[in-house]
Coordinates of N, CA and C in Angstrom, one line a residue:
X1 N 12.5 8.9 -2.4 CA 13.8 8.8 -3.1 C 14.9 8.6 -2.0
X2 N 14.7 7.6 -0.8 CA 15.6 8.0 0.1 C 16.5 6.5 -0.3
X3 N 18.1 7.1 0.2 CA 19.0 6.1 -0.5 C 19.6 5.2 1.0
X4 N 20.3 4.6 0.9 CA 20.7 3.7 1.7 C 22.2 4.8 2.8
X5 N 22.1 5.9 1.9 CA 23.5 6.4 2.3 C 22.9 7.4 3.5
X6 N 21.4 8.1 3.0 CA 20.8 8.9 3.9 C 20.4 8.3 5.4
X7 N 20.9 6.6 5.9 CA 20.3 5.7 7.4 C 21.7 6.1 7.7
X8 N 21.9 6.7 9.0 CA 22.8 6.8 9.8 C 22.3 6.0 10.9
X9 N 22.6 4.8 10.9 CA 22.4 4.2 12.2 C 23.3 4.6 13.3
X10 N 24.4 4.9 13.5 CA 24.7 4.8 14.7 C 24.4 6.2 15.1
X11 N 23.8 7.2 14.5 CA 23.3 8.5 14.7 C 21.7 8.4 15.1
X12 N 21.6 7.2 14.9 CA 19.8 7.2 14.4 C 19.5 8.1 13.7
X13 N 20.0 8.1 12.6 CA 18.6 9.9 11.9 C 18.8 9.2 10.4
X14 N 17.9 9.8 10.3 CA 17.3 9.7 8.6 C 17.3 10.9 8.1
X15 N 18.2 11.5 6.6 CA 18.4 12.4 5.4 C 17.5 12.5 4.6
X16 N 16.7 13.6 4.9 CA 15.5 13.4 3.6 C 16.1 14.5 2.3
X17 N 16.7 14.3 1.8 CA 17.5 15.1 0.9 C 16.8 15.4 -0.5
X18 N 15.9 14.1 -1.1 CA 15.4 14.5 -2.1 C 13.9 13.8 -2.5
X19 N 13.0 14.1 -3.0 CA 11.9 13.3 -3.5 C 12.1 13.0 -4.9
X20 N 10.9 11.9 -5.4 CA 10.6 11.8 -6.9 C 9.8 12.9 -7.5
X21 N 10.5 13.1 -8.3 CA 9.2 14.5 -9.2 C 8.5 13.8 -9.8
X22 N 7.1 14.7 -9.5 CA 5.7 13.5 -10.4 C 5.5 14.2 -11.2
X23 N 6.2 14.8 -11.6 CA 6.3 15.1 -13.3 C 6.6 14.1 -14.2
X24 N 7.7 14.1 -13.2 CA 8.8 12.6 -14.3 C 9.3 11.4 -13.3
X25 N 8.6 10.7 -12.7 CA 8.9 10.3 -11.9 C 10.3 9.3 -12.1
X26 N 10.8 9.4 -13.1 CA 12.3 8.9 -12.9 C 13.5 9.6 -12.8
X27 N 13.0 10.8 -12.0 CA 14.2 11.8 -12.0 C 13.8 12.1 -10.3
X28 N 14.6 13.0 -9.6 CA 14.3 13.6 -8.1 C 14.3 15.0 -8.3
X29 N 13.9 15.2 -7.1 CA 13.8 16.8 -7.3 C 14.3 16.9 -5.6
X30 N 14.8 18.3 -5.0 CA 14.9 18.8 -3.9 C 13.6 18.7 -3.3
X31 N 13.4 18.6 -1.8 CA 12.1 18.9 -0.9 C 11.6 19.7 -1.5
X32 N 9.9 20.2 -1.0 CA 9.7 21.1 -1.2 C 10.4 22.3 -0.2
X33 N 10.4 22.3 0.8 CA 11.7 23.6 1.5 C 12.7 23.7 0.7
X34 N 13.3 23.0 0.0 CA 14.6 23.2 -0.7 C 15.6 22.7 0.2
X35 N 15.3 22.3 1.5 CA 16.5 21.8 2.1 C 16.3 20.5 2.9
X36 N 17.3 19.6 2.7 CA 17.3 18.0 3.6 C 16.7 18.2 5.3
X37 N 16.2 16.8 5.4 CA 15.3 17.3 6.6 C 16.0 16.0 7.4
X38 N 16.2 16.3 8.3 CA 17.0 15.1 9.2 C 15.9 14.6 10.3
X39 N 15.9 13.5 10.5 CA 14.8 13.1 11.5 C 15.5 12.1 12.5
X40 N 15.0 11.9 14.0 CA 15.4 10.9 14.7 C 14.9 9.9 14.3
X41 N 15.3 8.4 14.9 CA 14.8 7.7 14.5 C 15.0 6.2 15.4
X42 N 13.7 5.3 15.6 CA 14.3 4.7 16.6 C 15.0 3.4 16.8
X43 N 15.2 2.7 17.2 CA 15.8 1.5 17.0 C 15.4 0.2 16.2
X44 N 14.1 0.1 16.9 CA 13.2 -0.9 15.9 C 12.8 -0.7 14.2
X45 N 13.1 0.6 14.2 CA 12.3 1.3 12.7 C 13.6 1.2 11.7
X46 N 15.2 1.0 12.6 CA 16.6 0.9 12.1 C 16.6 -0.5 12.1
X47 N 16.4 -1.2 12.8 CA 16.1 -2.7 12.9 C 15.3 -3.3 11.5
X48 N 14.6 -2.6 11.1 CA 13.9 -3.2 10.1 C 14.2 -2.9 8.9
X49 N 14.6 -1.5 8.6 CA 15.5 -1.0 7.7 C 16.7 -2.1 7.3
X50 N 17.6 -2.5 8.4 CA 18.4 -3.4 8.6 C 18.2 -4.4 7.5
X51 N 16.9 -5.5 8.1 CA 17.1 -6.5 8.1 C 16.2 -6.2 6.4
X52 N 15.5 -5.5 5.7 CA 15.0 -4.7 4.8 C 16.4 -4.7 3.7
X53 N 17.5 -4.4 4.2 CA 18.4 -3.9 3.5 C 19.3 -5.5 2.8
X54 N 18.8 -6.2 4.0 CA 19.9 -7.5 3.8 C 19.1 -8.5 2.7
X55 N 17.5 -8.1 3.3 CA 17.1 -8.5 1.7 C 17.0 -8.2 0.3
X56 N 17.1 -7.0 0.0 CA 17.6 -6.3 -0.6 C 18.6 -7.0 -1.5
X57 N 19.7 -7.2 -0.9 CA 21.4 -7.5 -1.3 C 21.2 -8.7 -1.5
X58 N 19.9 -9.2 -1.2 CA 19.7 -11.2 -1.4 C 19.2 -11.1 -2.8
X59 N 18.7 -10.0 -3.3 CA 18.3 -9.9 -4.1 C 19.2 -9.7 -5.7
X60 N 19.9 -8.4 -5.2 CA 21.4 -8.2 -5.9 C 22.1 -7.2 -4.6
X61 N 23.3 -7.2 -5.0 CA 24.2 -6.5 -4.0 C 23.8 -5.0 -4.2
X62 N 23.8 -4.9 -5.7 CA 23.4 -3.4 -6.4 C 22.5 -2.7 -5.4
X63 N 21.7 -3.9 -5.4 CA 20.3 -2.7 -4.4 C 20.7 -2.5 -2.8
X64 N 21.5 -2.5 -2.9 CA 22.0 -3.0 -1.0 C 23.3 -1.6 -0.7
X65 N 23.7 -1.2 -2.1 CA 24.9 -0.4 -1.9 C 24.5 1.1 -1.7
X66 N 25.3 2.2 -0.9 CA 24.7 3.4 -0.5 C 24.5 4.3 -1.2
X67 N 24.3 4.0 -2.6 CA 23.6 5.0 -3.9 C 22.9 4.4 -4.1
X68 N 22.0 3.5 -3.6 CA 20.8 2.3 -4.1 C 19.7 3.1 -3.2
X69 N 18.6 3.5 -4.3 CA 18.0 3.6 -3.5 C 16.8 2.4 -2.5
X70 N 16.6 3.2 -1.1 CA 16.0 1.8 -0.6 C 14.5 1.5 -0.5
X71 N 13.8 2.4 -1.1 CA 12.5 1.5 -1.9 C 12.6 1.2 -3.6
X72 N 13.3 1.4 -4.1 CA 13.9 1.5 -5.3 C 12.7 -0.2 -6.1
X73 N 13.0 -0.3 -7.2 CA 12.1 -1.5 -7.7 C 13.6 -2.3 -7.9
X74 N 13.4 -4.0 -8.6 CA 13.8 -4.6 -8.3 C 15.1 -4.3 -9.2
X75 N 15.2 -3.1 -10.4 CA 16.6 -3.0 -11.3 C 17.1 -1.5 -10.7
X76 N 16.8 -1.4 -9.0 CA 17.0 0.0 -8.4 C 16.9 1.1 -9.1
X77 N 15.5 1.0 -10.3 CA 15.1 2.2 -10.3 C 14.0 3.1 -9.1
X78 N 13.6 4.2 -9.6 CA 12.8 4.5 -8.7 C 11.7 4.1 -9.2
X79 N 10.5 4.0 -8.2 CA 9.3 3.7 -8.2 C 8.4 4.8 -8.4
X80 N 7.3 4.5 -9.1 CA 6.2 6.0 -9.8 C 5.5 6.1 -7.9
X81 N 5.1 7.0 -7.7 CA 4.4 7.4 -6.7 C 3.2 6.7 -6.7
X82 N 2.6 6.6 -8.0 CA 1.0 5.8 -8.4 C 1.3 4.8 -7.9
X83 N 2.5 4.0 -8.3 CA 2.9 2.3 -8.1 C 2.9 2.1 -6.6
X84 N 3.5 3.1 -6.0 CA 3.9 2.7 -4.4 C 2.4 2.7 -3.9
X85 N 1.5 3.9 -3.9 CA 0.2 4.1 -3.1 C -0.9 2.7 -3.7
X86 N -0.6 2.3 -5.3 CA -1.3 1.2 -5.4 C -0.8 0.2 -4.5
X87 N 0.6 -0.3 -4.6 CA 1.1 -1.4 -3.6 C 0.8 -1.4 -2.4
X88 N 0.9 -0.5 -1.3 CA 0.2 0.0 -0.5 C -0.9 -0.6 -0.6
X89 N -1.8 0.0 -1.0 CA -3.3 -0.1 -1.0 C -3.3 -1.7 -1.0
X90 N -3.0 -2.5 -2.5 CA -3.2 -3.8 -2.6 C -2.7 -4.5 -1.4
X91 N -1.8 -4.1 -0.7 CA -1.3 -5.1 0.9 C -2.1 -4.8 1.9
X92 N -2.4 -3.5 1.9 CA -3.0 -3.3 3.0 C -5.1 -4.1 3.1
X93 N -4.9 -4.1 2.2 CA -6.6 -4.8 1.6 C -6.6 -5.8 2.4
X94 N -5.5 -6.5 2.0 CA -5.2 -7.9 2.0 C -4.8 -8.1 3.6
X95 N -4.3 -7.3 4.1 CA -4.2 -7.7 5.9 C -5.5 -7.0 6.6
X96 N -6.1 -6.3 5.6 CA -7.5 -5.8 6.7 C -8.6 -6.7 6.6
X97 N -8.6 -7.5 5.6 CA -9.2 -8.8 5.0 C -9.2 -9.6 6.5
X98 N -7.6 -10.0 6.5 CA -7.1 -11.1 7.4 C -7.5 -10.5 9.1
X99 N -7.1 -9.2 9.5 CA -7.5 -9.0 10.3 C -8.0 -7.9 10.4
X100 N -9.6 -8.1 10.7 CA -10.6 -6.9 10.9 C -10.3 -6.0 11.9
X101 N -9.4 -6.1 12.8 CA -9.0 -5.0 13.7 C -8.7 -4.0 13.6
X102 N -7.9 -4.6 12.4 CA -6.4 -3.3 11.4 C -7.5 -2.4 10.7
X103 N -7.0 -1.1 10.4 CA -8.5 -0.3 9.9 C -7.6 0.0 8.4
X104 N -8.3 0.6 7.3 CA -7.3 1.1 6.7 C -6.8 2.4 6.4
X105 N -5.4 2.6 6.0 CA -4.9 4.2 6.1 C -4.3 4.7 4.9
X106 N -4.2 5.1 4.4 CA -3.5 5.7 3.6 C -1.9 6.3 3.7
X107 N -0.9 6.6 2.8 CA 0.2 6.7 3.0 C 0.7 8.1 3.7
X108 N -0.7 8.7 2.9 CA -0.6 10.1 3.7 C -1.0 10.0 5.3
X109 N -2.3 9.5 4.8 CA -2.6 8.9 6.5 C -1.6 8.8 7.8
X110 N -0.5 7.5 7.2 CA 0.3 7.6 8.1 C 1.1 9.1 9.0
X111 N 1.1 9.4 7.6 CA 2.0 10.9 8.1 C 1.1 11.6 9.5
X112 N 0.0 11.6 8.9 CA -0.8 12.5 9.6 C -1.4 11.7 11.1
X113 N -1.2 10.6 11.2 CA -1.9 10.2 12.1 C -0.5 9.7 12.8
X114 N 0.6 10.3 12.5 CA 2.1 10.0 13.5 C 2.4 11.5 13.7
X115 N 1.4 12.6 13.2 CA 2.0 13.8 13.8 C 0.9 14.0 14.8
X116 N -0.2 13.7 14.5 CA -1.4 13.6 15.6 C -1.3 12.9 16.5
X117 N -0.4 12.1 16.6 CA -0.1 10.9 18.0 C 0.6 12.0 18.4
X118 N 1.8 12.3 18.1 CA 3.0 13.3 18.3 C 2.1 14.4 18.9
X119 N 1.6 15.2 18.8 CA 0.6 16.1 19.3 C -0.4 16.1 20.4
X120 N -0.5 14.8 20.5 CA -1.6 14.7 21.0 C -0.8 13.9 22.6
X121 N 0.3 13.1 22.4 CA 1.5 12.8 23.5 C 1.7 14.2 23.9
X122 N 1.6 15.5 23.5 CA 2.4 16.1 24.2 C 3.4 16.7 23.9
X123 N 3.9 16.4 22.5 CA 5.1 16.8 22.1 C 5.3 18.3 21.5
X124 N 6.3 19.0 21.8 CA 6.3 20.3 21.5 C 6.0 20.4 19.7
X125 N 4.8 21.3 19.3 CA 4.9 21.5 17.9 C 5.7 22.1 17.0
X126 N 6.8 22.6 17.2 CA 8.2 22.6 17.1 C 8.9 21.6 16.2
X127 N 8.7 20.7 17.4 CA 9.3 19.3 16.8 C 8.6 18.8 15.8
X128 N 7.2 18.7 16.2 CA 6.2 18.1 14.8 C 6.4 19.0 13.6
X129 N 6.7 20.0 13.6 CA 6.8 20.7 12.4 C 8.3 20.1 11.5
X130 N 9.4 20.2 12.4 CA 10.8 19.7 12.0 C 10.3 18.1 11.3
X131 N 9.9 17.4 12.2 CA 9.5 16.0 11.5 C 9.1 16.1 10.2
X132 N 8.5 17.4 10.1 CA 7.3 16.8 8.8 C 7.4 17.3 8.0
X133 N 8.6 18.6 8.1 CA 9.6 19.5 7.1 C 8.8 20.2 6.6
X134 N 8.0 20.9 7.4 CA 7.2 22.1 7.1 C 8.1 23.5 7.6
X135 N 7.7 24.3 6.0 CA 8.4 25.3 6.6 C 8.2 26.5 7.7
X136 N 6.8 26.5 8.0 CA 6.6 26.9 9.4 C 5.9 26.5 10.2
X137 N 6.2 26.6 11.5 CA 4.7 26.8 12.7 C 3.5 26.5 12.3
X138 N 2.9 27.2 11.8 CA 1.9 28.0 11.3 C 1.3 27.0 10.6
X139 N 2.1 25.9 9.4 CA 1.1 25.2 8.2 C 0.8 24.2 9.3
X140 N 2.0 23.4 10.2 CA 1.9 22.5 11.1 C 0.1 22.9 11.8
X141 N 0.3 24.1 12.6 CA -0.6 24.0 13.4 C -2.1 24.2 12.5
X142 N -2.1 24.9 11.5 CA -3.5 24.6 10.3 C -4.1 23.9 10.3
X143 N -2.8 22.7 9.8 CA -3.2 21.3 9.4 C -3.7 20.7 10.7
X144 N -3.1 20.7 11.3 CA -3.3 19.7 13.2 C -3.9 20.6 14.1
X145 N -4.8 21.4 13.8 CA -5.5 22.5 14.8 C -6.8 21.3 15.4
X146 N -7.4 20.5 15.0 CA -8.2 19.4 15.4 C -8.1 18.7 15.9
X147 N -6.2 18.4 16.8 CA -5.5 18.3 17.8 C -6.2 18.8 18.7
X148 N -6.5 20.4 18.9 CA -6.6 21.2 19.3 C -7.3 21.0 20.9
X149 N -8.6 20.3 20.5 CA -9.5 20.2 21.5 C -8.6 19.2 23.0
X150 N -8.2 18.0 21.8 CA -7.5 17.0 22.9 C -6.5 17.3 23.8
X151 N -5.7 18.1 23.4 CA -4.4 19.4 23.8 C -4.9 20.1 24.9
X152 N -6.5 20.8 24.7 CA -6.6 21.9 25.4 C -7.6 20.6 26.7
X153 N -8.0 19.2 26.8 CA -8.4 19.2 28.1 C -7.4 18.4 28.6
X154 N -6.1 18.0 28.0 CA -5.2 17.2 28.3 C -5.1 18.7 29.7
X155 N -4.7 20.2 28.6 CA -3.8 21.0 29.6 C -4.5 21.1 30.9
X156 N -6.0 21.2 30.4 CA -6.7 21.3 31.7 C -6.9 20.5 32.8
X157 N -6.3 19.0 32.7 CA -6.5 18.5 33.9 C -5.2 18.3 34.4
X158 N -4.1 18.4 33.2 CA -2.5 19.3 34.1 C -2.8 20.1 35.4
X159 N -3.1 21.3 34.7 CA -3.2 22.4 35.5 C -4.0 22.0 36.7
X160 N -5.2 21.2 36.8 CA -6.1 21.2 37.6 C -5.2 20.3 38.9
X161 N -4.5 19.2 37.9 CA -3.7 18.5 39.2 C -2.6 19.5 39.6
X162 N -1.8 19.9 39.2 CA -1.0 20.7 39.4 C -1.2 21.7 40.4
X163 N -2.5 22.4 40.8 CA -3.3 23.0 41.8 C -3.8 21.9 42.8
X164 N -4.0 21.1 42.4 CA -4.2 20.4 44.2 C -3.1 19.6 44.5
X165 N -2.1 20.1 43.9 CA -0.6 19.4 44.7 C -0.2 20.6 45.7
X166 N -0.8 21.8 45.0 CA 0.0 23.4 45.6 C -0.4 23.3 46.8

């Protein structure tokens, strides 16, 4: 349910302020934390947003303006969650078809396999938790404990170089 008003480009960050309730999916509901989740964001991912946006407004201006939402369908309502994971699915078929390299993922997938990069780069889990608007430590590290292994011989060959510099 994110709108065109939540892209602060010149801030880079993205408002996650509200989802679709799959109860009713033409209405929104708060996160589950109950509160907006702000994320960095980087240039290219704003870049395409961008040029996303301008097609959009080629479309009608309606869908382009900062109460529109920006995956919204083409009379800027919101889209059922079923519809988006089917669309999803049906594109992604269709480029792993074309190219067998591409493997396929799921929407969740993504999430999880951009906090597993995140984790696995090095990044404090802190931060992965903030990204992923979990409300603690704790579900982060549950979920991504199978990180765990890769983490612990990354630390070990840290440490090891780190002793034969001393």
């Amino acid at each position: 349910a994110l709108k065109w008003s939540d892209i602060n480009s010149k801030a880079m960050r993205v408002s996650s302020r509200r989802a679709v309730d799959t109860d009713d999916w033409t209405k929104t509901k708060p996160p589950k934390t109950g509160n907006a989740r702000v994320i960095d964001v980087d240039a290219e991912t704003l870049k395409v947003l961008a040029s996303y946006k301008v097609a959009r407004a080629e479309v009608s201006f309606e869908l382009a303006k900062a109460d529109a939402y920006v995956f919204g369908d083409d009379d800027g309502k919101l889209r059922s969650p079923d519809a988006m994971t089917s669309l999803w699915d049906r594109r992604l078929k269709w480029v792993t078809a074309k190219y067998d390299s591409l493997h396929r993922v799921t929407i969740k997938g993504l999430r999880h396999t951009h906090a597993t990069l995140l984790l696995e780069l090095g990044e404090h889990p802190k931060v992965v938790q903030e990204r992923l608007g979990h409300s603690t430590i704790t579900t982060t590290m549950n979920i991504y404990s199978h990180v765990t292994p890769t983490m612990q011989k990354a630390a070990v060959d840290r440490f090891a170089a780190h002793l034969d510099q001393a």
